[in-house]
PDB file of C-alpha atoms and ligand atoms in Angstrom:
ATOM      1  CA  MET M 217     -21.586  24.194  44.291  1.00 52.00           C
ATOM      2  CA  MET M 218     -20.387  27.564  42.328  1.00 68.00           C
ATOM      3  CA  LYS M 219     -17.835  26.951  39.422  1.00 85.00           C
ATOM      4  CA  ALA M 220     -14.266  28.868  39.578  1.00 87.00           C
ATOM      5  CA  THR M 221     -14.329  31.812  37.346  1.00 88.00           C
ATOM      6  CA  ARG M 222     -12.834  31.415  34.183  1.00 91.00           C
ATOM      7  CA  GLY M 223      -9.091  31.823  33.886  1.00 95.00           C
ATOM      8  CA  SER M 224      -8.352  30.244  37.365  1.00 97.00           C
ATOM      9  CA  LEU M 225      -5.645  27.800  37.460  1.00 98.00           C
ATOM     10  CA  LEU M 226      -6.556  25.409  40.450  1.00 98.00           C
ATOM     11  CA  GLY M 227      -4.316  22.321  39.365  1.00 98.00           C
ATOM     12  CA  ILE M 228      -2.838  20.464  36.279  1.00 98.00           C
ATOM     13  CA  GLU M 229      -5.219  17.293  37.087  1.00 97.00           C
ATOM     14  CA  HIS M 230      -8.245  18.184  35.802  1.00 96.00           C
ATOM     15  CA  LEU M 231      -6.416  21.015  33.015  1.00 97.00           C
ATOM     16  CA  GLU M 232      -6.714  19.493  29.785  1.00 97.00           C
ATOM     17  CA  ALA M 233      -3.654  18.840  27.826  1.00 97.00           C
ATOM     18  CA  GLY M 234      -4.924  21.750  25.002  1.00 97.00           C
ATOM     19  CA  GLU M 235      -5.252  24.205  27.799  1.00 97.00           C
ATOM     20  CA  ILE M 236      -1.696  23.263  29.126  1.00 98.00           C
ATOM     21  CA  LEU M 237      -0.213  23.746  25.385  1.00 98.00           C
ATOM     22  CA  LYS M 238      -1.883  27.152  24.870  1.00 97.00           C
ATOM     23  CA  ILE M 239      -0.155  28.417  28.464  1.00 98.00           C
ATOM     24  CA  LEU M 240       3.163  27.305  27.401  1.00 98.00           C
ATOM     25  CA  THR M 241       2.854  28.657  23.624  1.00 97.00           C
ATOM     26  CA  LEU M 242       1.638  31.868  25.148  1.00 97.00           C
ATOM     27  CA  ALA M 243       4.670  31.754  27.330  1.00 98.00           C
ATOM     28  CA  ARG M 244       7.089  31.696  24.644  1.00 97.00           C
ATOM     29  CA  ARG M 245       5.875  35.296  23.561  1.00 95.00           C
ATOM     30  CA  MET M 246       6.615  36.791  26.750  1.00 96.00           C
ATOM     31  CA  ASN M 247       9.728  38.791  27.644  1.00 94.00           C
ATOM     32  CA  PRO M 248       9.898  40.551  31.143  1.00 93.00           C
ATOM     33  CA  GLN M 249      12.900  42.460  29.452  1.00 93.00           C
ATOM     34  CA  LYS M 250      10.345  44.352  27.316  1.00 92.00           C
ATOM     35  CA  PRO M 251       7.708  45.446  29.537  1.00 82.00           C
ATOM     36  CA  GLN M 252       4.156  45.802  28.318  1.00 89.00           C
ATOM     37  CA  THR M 253       0.726  47.164  29.199  1.00 94.00           C
ATOM     38  CA  LEU M 254      -1.418  44.120  28.494  1.00 95.00           C
ATOM     39  CA  LEU M 255      -2.520  44.164  32.077  1.00 97.00           C
ATOM     40  CA  ARG M 256      -2.233  47.904  32.724  1.00 97.00           C
ATOM     41  CA  GLY M 257      -4.796  49.125  35.451  1.00 96.00           C
ATOM     42  CA  LYS M 258      -5.432  45.495  36.656  1.00 98.00           C
ATOM     43  CA  LYS M 259      -4.813  44.590  40.289  1.00 98.00           C
ATOM     44  CA  VAL M 260      -3.077  41.276  41.349  1.00 98.00           C
ATOM     45  CA  LEU M 261      -3.445  40.537  44.796  1.00 98.00           C
ATOM     46  CA  LEU M 262      -0.607  38.060  46.305  1.00 98.00           C
ATOM     47  CA  LEU M 263      -1.900  36.178  49.292  1.00 97.00           C
ATOM     48  CA  PHE M 264       0.824  34.005  50.673  1.00 97.00           C
ATOM     49  CA  TYR M 265      -0.099  32.189  53.970  1.00 95.00           C
ATOM     50  CA  GLU M 266       3.132  30.387  53.665  1.00 95.00           C
ATOM     51  CA  ALA M 267       6.947  31.150  53.065  1.00 94.00           C
ATOM     52  CA  SER M 268       7.843  31.464  49.276  1.00 96.00           C
ATOM     53  CA  THR M 269      10.798  33.103  47.513  1.00 97.00           C
ATOM     54  CA  ARG M 270      10.483  32.109  43.697  1.00 98.00           C
ATOM     55  CA  THR M 271       6.865  31.795  43.102  1.00 98.00           C
ATOM     56  CA  ARG M 272       5.991  35.046  45.072  1.00 98.00           C
ATOM     57  CA  SER M 273       8.829  37.248  43.491  1.00 98.00           C
ATOM     58  CA  SER M 274       7.961  35.622  40.062  1.00 98.00           C
ATOM     59  CA  PHE M 275       4.521  36.175  39.916  1.00 98.00           C
ATOM     60  CA  GLU M 276       5.196  39.781  41.421  1.00 98.00           C
ATOM     61  CA  ILE M 277       7.636  40.689  38.689  1.00 97.00           C
ATOM     62  CA  ALA M 278       5.595  38.647  35.937  1.00 98.00           C
ATOM     63  CA  ALA M 279       2.582  40.951  36.905  1.00 98.00           C
ATOM     64  CA  LYS M 280       4.636  44.236  36.911  1.00 97.00           C
ATOM     65  CA  SER M 281       6.047  43.295  33.427  1.00 97.00           C
ATOM     66  CA  LEU M 282       2.672  43.262  32.275  1.00 97.00           C
ATOM     67  CA  GLY M 283       1.883  46.722  33.570  1.00 97.00           C
ATOM     68  CA  ALA M 284      -0.389  45.343  36.279  1.00 97.00           C
ATOM     69  CA  MET M 285      -0.147  46.439  39.957  1.00 98.00           C
ATOM     70  CA  THR M 286       0.471  44.028  42.722  1.00 98.00           C
ATOM     71  CA  THR M 287      -0.108  44.089  46.448  1.00 97.00           C
ATOM     72  CA  LEU M 288       1.248  41.235  48.689  1.00 96.00           C
ATOM     73  CA  VAL M 289      -0.782  40.092  51.927  1.00 95.00           C
ATOM     74  CA  LEU M 290       1.173  37.565  54.207  1.00 94.00           C
ATOM     75  CA  SER M 291      -0.800  35.923  56.771  1.00 88.00           C
ATOM     76  CA  SER M 292       1.607  37.214  59.201  1.00 87.00           C
ATOM     77  CA  GLY M 293       0.961  41.015  59.827  1.00 83.00           C
ATOM     78  CA  SER M 294      -2.351  40.990  58.539  1.00 83.00           C
ATOM     79  CA  SER M 295      -6.123  40.363  59.960  1.00 85.00           C
ATOM     80  CA  ILE M 296      -5.408  36.456  59.456  1.00 84.00           C
ATOM     81  CA  GLU M 297      -3.520  36.575  62.541  1.00 84.00           C
ATOM     82  CA  LYS M 298      -6.575  38.209  64.243  1.00 86.00           C
ATOM     83  CA  GLY M 299      -8.763  35.077  63.263  1.00 86.00           C
ATOM     84  CA  GLU M 300     -10.115  36.298  59.863  1.00 89.00           C
ATOM     85  CA  SER M 301     -11.516  33.191  57.979  1.00 93.00           C
ATOM     86  CA  LEU M 302      -9.763  32.531  54.365  1.00 94.00           C
ATOM     87  CA  LEU M 303     -13.252  33.358  52.763  1.00 95.00           C
ATOM     88  CA  ASP M 304     -13.672  36.845  54.438  1.00 96.00           C
ATOM     89  CA  THR M 305     -10.082  37.605  53.356  1.00 95.00           C
ATOM     90  CA  GLY M 306     -11.109  37.041  50.010  1.00 96.00           C
ATOM     91  CA  TYR M 307     -14.196  39.101  50.297  1.00 97.00           C
ATOM     92  CA  THR M 308     -12.077  41.902  51.467  1.00 97.00           C
ATOM     93  CA  LEU M 309      -9.513  41.409  48.671  1.00 97.00           C
ATOM     94  CA  ARG M 310     -11.966  41.479  46.114  1.00 97.00           C
ATOM     95  CA  GLY M 311     -13.541  44.441  47.976  1.00 97.00           C
ATOM     96  CA  VAL M 312     -10.198  46.639  47.652  1.00 97.00           C
ATOM     97  CA  GLY M 313     -10.324  45.848  44.020  1.00 98.00           C
ATOM     98  CA  ALA M 314      -8.463  42.790  43.420  1.00 98.00           C
ATOM     99  CA  ASP M 315      -8.935  41.587  39.452  1.00 98.00           C
ATOM    100  CA  VAL M 316      -6.743  38.119  40.372  1.00 98.00           C
ATOM    101  CA  ILE M 317      -5.656  36.291  43.704  1.00 98.00           C
ATOM    102  CA  VAL M 318      -2.568  34.556  43.323  1.00 98.00           C
ATOM    103  CA  MET M 319      -2.613  32.170  46.616  1.00 98.00           C
ATOM    104  CA  ARG M 320      -0.390  30.023  48.289  1.00 98.00           C
ATOM    105  CA  HIS M 321      -2.002  28.046  51.402  1.00 97.00           C
ATOM    106  CA  PRO M 322      -0.907  25.233  53.751  1.00 95.00           C
ATOM    107  CA  HIS M 323      -4.190  23.271  53.266  1.00 95.00           C
ATOM    108  CA  ALA M 324      -4.804  21.526  50.283  1.00 97.00           C
ATOM    109  CA  GLY M 325      -8.136  22.858  48.428  1.00 96.00           C
ATOM    110  CA  ALA M 326      -8.108  26.429  49.745  1.00 96.00           C
ATOM    111  CA  PRO M 327      -7.524  28.056  46.777  1.00 97.00           C
ATOM    112  CA  HIS M 328     -10.532  26.033  45.065  1.00 97.00           C
ATOM    113  CA  LEU M 329     -12.917  27.270  48.063  1.00 96.00           C
ATOM    114  CA  MET M 330     -11.782  30.652  47.290  1.00 97.00           C
ATOM    115  CA  ALA M 331     -12.351  30.254  43.521  1.00 97.00           C
ATOM    116  CA  GLN M 332     -16.004  29.010  44.185  1.00 96.00           C
ATOM    117  CA  HIS M 333     -17.044  31.881  46.120  1.00 96.00           C
ATOM    118  CA  LEU M 334     -15.516  34.723  44.388  1.00 97.00           C
ATOM    119  CA  ASP M 335     -16.345  36.484  40.944  1.00 96.00           C
ATOM    120  CA  ILE M 336     -12.589  36.731  39.965  1.00 97.00           C
ATOM    121  CA  PRO M 337      -9.844  34.142  38.933  1.00 98.00           C
ATOM    122  CA  VAL M 338      -7.785  32.656  41.658  1.00 98.00           C
ATOM    123  CA  ILE M 339      -4.448  31.048  40.784  1.00 98.00           C
ATOM    124  CA  ASN M 340      -3.242  28.356  43.124  1.00 98.00           C
ATOM    125  CA  ALA M 341       0.472  29.166  43.985  1.00 98.00           C
ATOM    126  CA  GLY M 342       0.752  25.929  45.939  1.00 98.00           C
ATOM    127  CA  ASP M 343      -1.893  24.386  48.417  1.00 98.00           C
ATOM    128  CA  GLY M 344      -0.377  22.118  51.252  1.00 96.00           C
ATOM    129  CA  MET M 345       0.813  18.775  49.808  1.00 95.00           C
ATOM    130  CA  HIS M 346      -1.929  18.910  46.983  1.00 97.00           C
ATOM    131  CA  GLU M 347      -0.757  20.929  43.609  1.00 98.00           C
ATOM    132  CA  HIS M 348       1.705  23.605  42.233  1.00 98.00           C
ATOM    133  CA  PRO M 349       0.430  23.928  38.943  1.00 98.00           C
ATOM    134  CA  SER M 350       2.500  27.139  37.923  1.00 98.00           C
ATOM    135  CA  GLN M 351       5.526  25.130  38.894  1.00 98.00           C
ATOM    136  CA  ALA M 352       4.705  22.069  36.747  1.00 98.00           C
ATOM    137  CA  LEU M 353       4.223  24.665  33.853  1.00 98.00           C
ATOM    138  CA  LEU M 354       7.587  26.235  34.300  1.00 98.00           C
ATOM    139  CA  ASP M 355       8.996  22.561  34.432  1.00 98.00           C
ATOM    140  CA  ALA M 356       7.505  21.666  31.397  1.00 98.00           C
ATOM    141  CA  TYR M 357       8.227  24.742  29.626  1.00 98.00           C
ATOM    142  CA  THR M 358      12.058  24.131  30.903  1.00 98.00           C
ATOM    143  CA  ILE M 359      11.898  20.622  29.428  1.00 98.00           C
ATOM    144  CA  LEU M 360      10.213  21.570  26.081  1.00 98.00           C
ATOM    145  CA  ARG M 361      12.705  24.020  25.483  1.00 97.00           C
ATOM    146  CA  ARG M 362      15.476  21.840  25.738  1.00 97.00           C
ATOM    147  CA  LYS M 363      14.000  18.346  24.504  1.00 97.00           C
ATOM    148  CA  LYS M 364      11.222  19.479  22.492  1.00 95.00           C
ATOM    149  CA  THR M 365       8.827  16.805  22.917  1.00 96.00           C
ATOM    150  CA  PHE M 366       7.726  14.775  26.105  1.00 96.00           C
ATOM    151  CA  LYS M 367       6.921  11.596  24.385  1.00 93.00           C
ATOM    152  CA  GLY M 368       8.890   8.961  25.227  1.00 93.00           C
ATOM    153  CA  LEU M 369      11.033  10.812  27.737  1.00 97.00           C
ATOM    154  CA  GLN M 370      11.939   8.800  30.931  1.00 98.00           C
ATOM    155  CA  ILE M 371      11.673  11.142  33.880  1.00 98.00           C
ATOM    156  CA  ALA M 372      13.114  10.029  37.039  1.00 98.00           C
ATOM    157  CA  ILE M 373      11.675  12.066  40.179  1.00 98.00           C
ATOM    158  CA  VAL M 374      13.868  11.634  43.524  1.00 98.00           C
ATOM    159  CA  GLY M 375      13.006  12.614  46.697  1.00 97.00           C
ATOM    160  CA  ASP M 376      10.324  13.433  49.384  1.00 96.00           C
ATOM    161  CA  ILE M 377       7.389  12.791  46.937  1.00 95.00           C
ATOM    162  CA  TYR M 378       4.984  12.317  49.827  1.00 94.00           C
ATOM    163  CA  HIS M 379       4.941  15.773  50.842  1.00 95.00           C
ATOM    164  CA  SER M 380       5.429  17.379  47.546  1.00 96.00           C
ATOM    165  CA  ARG M 381       2.870  19.361  45.337  1.00 97.00           C
ATOM    166  CA  VAL M 382       5.562  19.910  42.629  1.00 98.00           C
ATOM    167  CA  ALA M 383       6.004  16.328  42.276  1.00 97.00           C
ATOM    168  CA  ARG M 384       2.058  15.671  42.091  1.00 97.00           C
ATOM    169  CA  SER M 385       1.447  18.461  39.307  1.00 98.00           C
ATOM    170  CA  ASN M 386       4.543  17.374  37.451  1.00 98.00           C
ATOM    171  CA  ILE M 387       3.368  13.895  37.523  1.00 97.00           C
ATOM    172  CA  HIS M 388      -0.216  14.653  36.325  1.00 97.00           C
ATOM    173  CA  LEU M 389       1.439  17.014  33.532  1.00 98.00           C
ATOM    174  CA  LEU M 390       4.079  14.674  32.447  1.00 97.00           C
ATOM    175  CA  SER M 391       2.040  11.648  32.144  1.00 96.00           C
ATOM    176  CA  LYS M 392      -0.867  13.949  30.252  1.00 96.00           C
ATOM    177  CA  PHE M 393       2.127  13.853  27.148  1.00 96.00           C
ATOM    178  CA  GLY M 394       3.381  10.237  27.248  1.00 95.00           C
ATOM    179  CA  ALA M 395       6.570  10.676  29.596  1.00 97.00           C
ATOM    180  CA  LYS M 396       7.602   7.811  31.439  1.00 97.00           C
ATOM    181  CA  ILE M 397       7.776   8.401  35.127  1.00 97.00           C
ATOM    182  CA  THR M 398       9.904   6.666  37.753  1.00 97.00           C
ATOM    183  CA  LEU M 399       9.606   7.772  41.165  1.00 97.00           C
ATOM    184  CA  ALA M 400      12.323   6.965  44.074  1.00 97.00           C
ATOM    185  CA  GLY M 401      12.382   7.384  47.525  1.00 96.00           C
ATOM    186  CA  PRO M 402      12.337   5.868  50.833  1.00 94.00           C
ATOM    187  CA  PRO M 403       8.814   4.108  51.930  1.00 92.00           C
ATOM    188  CA  GLU M 404       8.128   6.720  54.317  1.00 92.00           C
ATOM    189  CA  LEU M 405       8.393   9.575  51.379  1.00 94.00           C
ATOM    190  CA  LEU M 406       7.114   7.638  48.950  1.00 94.00           C
ATOM    191  CA  PRO M 407       4.218   5.286  49.740  1.00 85.00           C
ATOM    192  CA  GLU M 408       3.159   2.449  47.190  1.00 88.00           C
ATOM    193  CA  THR M 409      -0.205   4.255  46.690  1.00 88.00           C
ATOM    194  CA  ALA M 410       1.479   6.811  44.786  1.00 90.00           C
ATOM    195  CA  ALA M 411       1.293   4.536  41.926  1.00 91.00           C
ATOM    196  CA  THR M 412      -2.211   5.213  41.580  1.00 92.00           C
ATOM    197  CA  LEU M 413      -1.484   8.984  40.864  1.00 92.00           C
ATOM    198  CA  ALA M 414      -1.305   8.535  37.271  1.00 91.00           C
ATOM    199  CA  PRO M 415      -1.394   5.344  34.832  1.00 91.00           C
ATOM    200  CA  GLY M 416       2.118   3.877  34.101  1.00 88.00           C
ATOM    201  CA  LEU M 417       3.900   5.395  37.115  1.00 96.00           C
ATOM    202  CA  HIS M 418       6.746   3.233  38.319  1.00 95.00           C
ATOM    203  CA  ILE M 419       7.999   3.117  41.712  1.00 96.00           C
ATOM    204  CA  VAL M 420      11.675   2.058  42.776  1.00 96.00           C
ATOM    205  CA  ARG M 421      13.489   2.262  45.950  1.00 93.00           C
ATOM    206  CA  THR M 422      17.113   3.125  44.681  1.00 96.00           C
ATOM    207  CA  ALA M 423      18.084   6.405  43.229  1.00 98.00           C
ATOM    208  CA  GLU M 424      20.193   4.640  40.923  1.00 98.00           C
ATOM    209  CA  GLU M 425      17.114   2.589  39.369  1.00 98.00           C
ATOM    210  CA  ALA M 426      15.444   5.811  38.877  1.00 98.00           C
ATOM    211  CA  VAL M 427      18.150   7.914  37.310  1.00 98.00           C
ATOM    212  CA  ARG M 428      19.588   5.062  34.935  1.00 98.00           C
ATOM    213  CA  GLY M 429      18.990   6.301  31.168  1.00 98.00           C
ATOM    214  CA  ALA M 430      16.898   9.055  32.298  1.00 98.00           C
ATOM    215  CA  ASP M 431      16.729  12.192  30.109  1.00 98.00           C
ATOM    216  CA  VAL M 432      15.372  14.116  33.043  1.00 98.00           C
ATOM    217  CA  VAL M 433      16.375  14.094  36.737  1.00 98.00           C
ATOM    218  CA  MET M 434      13.906  15.905  39.017  1.00 98.00           C
ATOM    219  CA  VAL M 435      15.256  15.916  42.733  1.00 98.00           C
ATOM    220  CA  LEU M 436      12.857  17.205  45.569  1.00 98.00           C
ATOM    221  CA  ARG M 437      13.726  18.917  48.894  1.00 96.00           C
ATOM    222  CA  VAL M 438      13.190  16.854  52.051  1.00 93.00           C
ATOM    223  CA  GLN M 439      10.044  18.989  53.356  1.00 92.00           C
ATOM    224  CA  LYS M 440      11.524  19.031  57.022  1.00 85.00           C
ATOM    225  CA  GLU M 441       8.349  21.558  58.081  1.00 85.00           C
ATOM    226  CA  ARG M 442       5.984  18.769  57.173  1.00 83.00           C
ATOM    227  CA  LEU M 443       7.561  16.040  58.458  1.00 83.00           C
ATOM    228  CA  ALA M 444       5.671  16.030  61.673  1.00 78.00           C
ATOM    229  CA  GLY M 445       6.420  12.581  63.880  1.00 78.00           C
ATOM    230  CA  MET M 446       8.116  10.916  60.753  1.00 82.00           C
ATOM    231  CA  LYS M 447      11.293   9.324  61.753  1.00 82.00           C
ATOM    232  CA  ILE M 448      13.657  10.067  58.786  1.00 84.00           C
ATOM    233  CA  SER M 449      17.392   9.498  59.015  1.00 90.00           C
ATOM    234  CA  LEU M 450      18.853  12.450  57.392  1.00 92.00           C
ATOM    235  CA  GLN M 451      22.423  10.339  57.053  1.00 94.00           C
ATOM    236  CA  ASP M 452      20.387   7.148  55.821  1.00 95.00           C
ATOM    237  CA  TYR M 453      18.484   9.575  53.090  1.00 95.00           C
ATOM    238  CA  ILE M 454      22.095  11.025  52.073  1.00 96.00           C
ATOM    239  CA  ALA M 455      23.748   7.702  51.513  1.00 97.00           C
ATOM    240  CA  ARG M 456      20.665   6.293  49.694  1.00 97.00           C
ATOM    241  CA  TYR M 457      18.817   9.197  47.897  1.00 97.00           C
ATOM    242  CA  GLN M 458      21.337  12.184  47.419  1.00 98.00           C
ATOM    243  CA  ILE M 459      21.932  13.086  44.016  1.00 98.00           C
ATOM    244  CA  THR M 460      25.906  12.803  43.235  1.00 98.00           C
ATOM    245  CA  LEU M 461      27.696  13.527  40.117  1.00 98.00           C
ATOM    246  CA  GLN M 462      28.249   9.927  40.291  1.00 98.00           C
ATOM    247  CA  ARG M 463      24.717   8.714  40.455  1.00 98.00           C
ATOM    248  CA  LEU M 464      23.852  11.401  37.912  1.00 98.00           C
ATOM    249  CA  LYS M 465      26.281   9.971  35.663  1.00 98.00           C
ATOM    250  CA  LEU M 466      23.751   7.023  35.337  1.00 98.00           C
ATOM    251  CA  ALA M 467      21.410   9.178  33.257  1.00 98.00           C
ATOM    252  CA  LYS M 468      21.974  10.133  29.645  1.00 98.00           C
ATOM    253  CA  LYS M 469      24.679  12.129  29.012  1.00 97.00           C
ATOM    254  CA  ASP M 470      22.462  15.189  28.130  1.00 97.00           C
ATOM    255  CA  ALA M 471      20.116  14.523  30.994  1.00 98.00           C
ATOM    256  CA  LEU M 472      18.448  17.352  32.568  1.00 98.00           C
ATOM    257  CA  LEU M 473      18.588  18.087  36.303  1.00 98.00           C
ATOM    258  CA  MET M 474      15.974  20.001  37.853  1.00 98.00           C
ATOM    259  CA  HIS M 475      15.066  21.124  41.043  1.00 98.00           C
ATOM    260  CA  PRO M 476      12.004  23.431  42.081  1.00 98.00           C
ATOM    261  CA  GLY M 477      14.093  24.920  44.833  1.00 97.00           C
ATOM    262  CA  PRO M 478      14.787  25.655  47.240  1.00 97.00           C
ATOM    263  CA  ILE M 479      17.467  23.672  47.279  1.00 97.00           C
ATOM    264  CA  ILE M 480      19.464  22.343  50.350  1.00 96.00           C
ATOM    265  CA  ARG M 481      23.174  21.676  48.873  1.00 98.00           C
ATOM    266  CA  GLY M 482      24.556  18.548  50.750  1.00 97.00           C
ATOM    267  CA  LEU M 483      21.278  16.967  51.444  1.00 96.00           C
ATOM    268  CA  GLU M 484      19.085  16.003  48.586  1.00 97.00           C
ATOM    269  CA  LEU M 485      21.866  16.939  46.097  1.00 98.00           C
ATOM    270  CA  THR M 486      25.644  17.824  46.313  1.00 98.00           C
ATOM    271  CA  TRP M 487      27.291  21.132  45.753  1.00 98.00           C
ATOM    272  CA  GLU M 488      28.580  19.951  42.460  1.00 98.00           C
ATOM    273  CA  VAL M 489      25.550  18.389  40.920  1.00 98.00           C
ATOM    274  CA  ALA M 490      23.499  21.889  41.794  1.00 98.00           C
ATOM    275  CA  ASP M 491      25.858  23.764  39.656  1.00 98.00           C
ATOM    276  CA  CYS M 492      26.960  21.166  37.144  1.00 98.00           C
ATOM    277  CA  PRO M 493      26.365  21.978  33.439  1.00 98.00           C
ATOM    278  CA  GLN M 494      22.971  20.091  33.224  1.00 98.00           C
ATOM    279  CA  SER M 495      21.746  21.887  35.985  1.00 98.00           C
ATOM    280  CA  MET M 496      18.276  23.565  35.083  1.00 98.00           C
ATOM    281  CA  ILE M 497      17.878  25.223  38.492  1.00 98.00           C
ATOM    282  CA  VAL M 498      18.525  28.688  37.345  1.00 98.00           C
ATOM    283  CA  GLU M 499      16.805  28.305  33.942  1.00 98.00           C
ATOM    284  CA  GLU M 500      13.619  26.823  35.894  1.00 98.00           C
ATOM    285  CA  VAL M 501      13.448  30.389  37.854  1.00 98.00           C
ATOM    286  CA  ARG M 502      13.827  32.362  34.822  1.00 98.00           C
ATOM    287  CA  ASN M 503      11.560  30.566  32.860  1.00 98.00           C
ATOM    288  CA  GLY M 504       9.086  30.732  36.020  1.00 98.00           C
ATOM    289  CA  VAL M 505       8.696  34.615  35.229  1.00 98.00           C
ATOM    290  CA  ILE M 506       7.825  33.920  31.414  1.00 98.00           C
ATOM    291  CA  VAL M 507       5.346  31.195  32.424  1.00 98.00           C
ATOM    292  CA  ARG M 508       3.752  33.067  35.250  1.00 98.00           C
ATOM    293  CA  MET M 509       3.136  36.191  32.906  1.00 98.00           C
ATOM    294  CA  ALA M 510       1.266  33.787  30.670  1.00 98.00           C
ATOM    295  CA  ILE M 511      -0.667  32.624  33.328  1.00 98.00           C
ATOM    296  CA  LEU M 512      -1.593  36.082  34.373  1.00 98.00           C
ATOM    297  CA  ALA M 513      -2.534  36.974  30.903  1.00 97.00           C
ATOM    298  CA  ARG M 514      -4.769  34.018  30.430  1.00 98.00           C
ATOM    299  CA  ALA M 515      -6.497  34.443  34.151  1.00 98.00           C
ATOM    300  CA  LEU M 516      -7.292  38.096  32.821  1.00 96.00           C
ATOM    301  CA  GLY M 517      -8.533  37.162  29.505  1.00 90.00           C
ATOM    302  CA  LYS M 518      -5.627  38.510  27.384  1.00 84.00           C
ATOM    303  CA  ALA M 519      -4.379  35.441  26.157  1.00 78.00           C
ATOM    304  CA  LYS M 520      -4.996  36.104  22.673  1.00 68.00           C
TER     305      LYS M 520
HETATM  306  N1  LIG K 614       8.956  25.558  46.402  1.00 53.67           N
HETATM  307  C1  LIG K 614       8.390  24.368  46.041  1.00 53.67           C
HETATM  308  C2  LIG K 614       7.045  24.555  46.910  1.00 53.67           C
HETATM  309  O1  LIG K 614       6.807  25.494  47.451  1.00 53.67           O
HETATM  310  C3  LIG K 614       9.040  23.190  46.761  1.00 53.67           C
HETATM  311  C4  LIG K 614       9.911  22.774  47.836  1.00 53.67           C
HETATM  312  O2  LIG K 614       8.953  23.846  48.874  1.00 53.67           O
HETATM  313  O3  LIG K 614      10.398  22.348  48.201  1.00 53.67           O
HETATM  314  O4  LIG K 614       6.108  23.311  47.150  1.00 53.67           O
END
């Protein structure tokens, strides 16, 4: 099996802590308000087989802020609809001159397959229920800016953990740096096997237990598009797991409220919580551009 090209970012699980810190340090030097020419002449291909707002737009703005050109290929309206295989699409995009491919795909491992067959870096912008490394990096960046260290931080992750690639990448990242993670959700959306994702993970069945004393409360969307056959009562979910101001008050006074988006107000969190002073939701999006600038610079060998 061929190895992925240097600079690829396929997941957090196998990324060394030192590499993660390098990306976060590089991100601090990035500023989308001051356009740069670091990636002038480079072609960034955005290949999206699944819906995206934040990830897609911020990778595009990140690339353009560094002087690169971008082209967007969506599964609908492209030859993917005509049955072209993933690898043939990859060879085509390489053929038109792509220097890096940023891709989102409904199947776990799709970016890894692409990376093994192409001689350019591939960035995973979310693969099925597997990983979403750029989201974990921007969440880490957001936490570090506010809390200065991960060590000893108590992180509560509440919601649909089973379907969440964001949860998986965040768990891998935060546990590498000594954070204490508690997961909460109904058994259908949080199987006991989740405890094997990282050493020291704690699973609880009430939102209150997870949130009490937390430094960071990460809320996840119920991924209706992946529920296929699962019977989840949303009323029940709201009653037991919705993050309300009352539940948020159980966390530390200066706790951060995070959510990768899209948020569904009135379901996994209330309107007031989404807009409360502790909410990092908009800041996460803003930091996403900076962190993705760093990811692209690293991918194209400009991470000096
Ligand atoms: N935007 C995130 C993702 O693509 C989270 C979500 O969709 O709920 O995984």
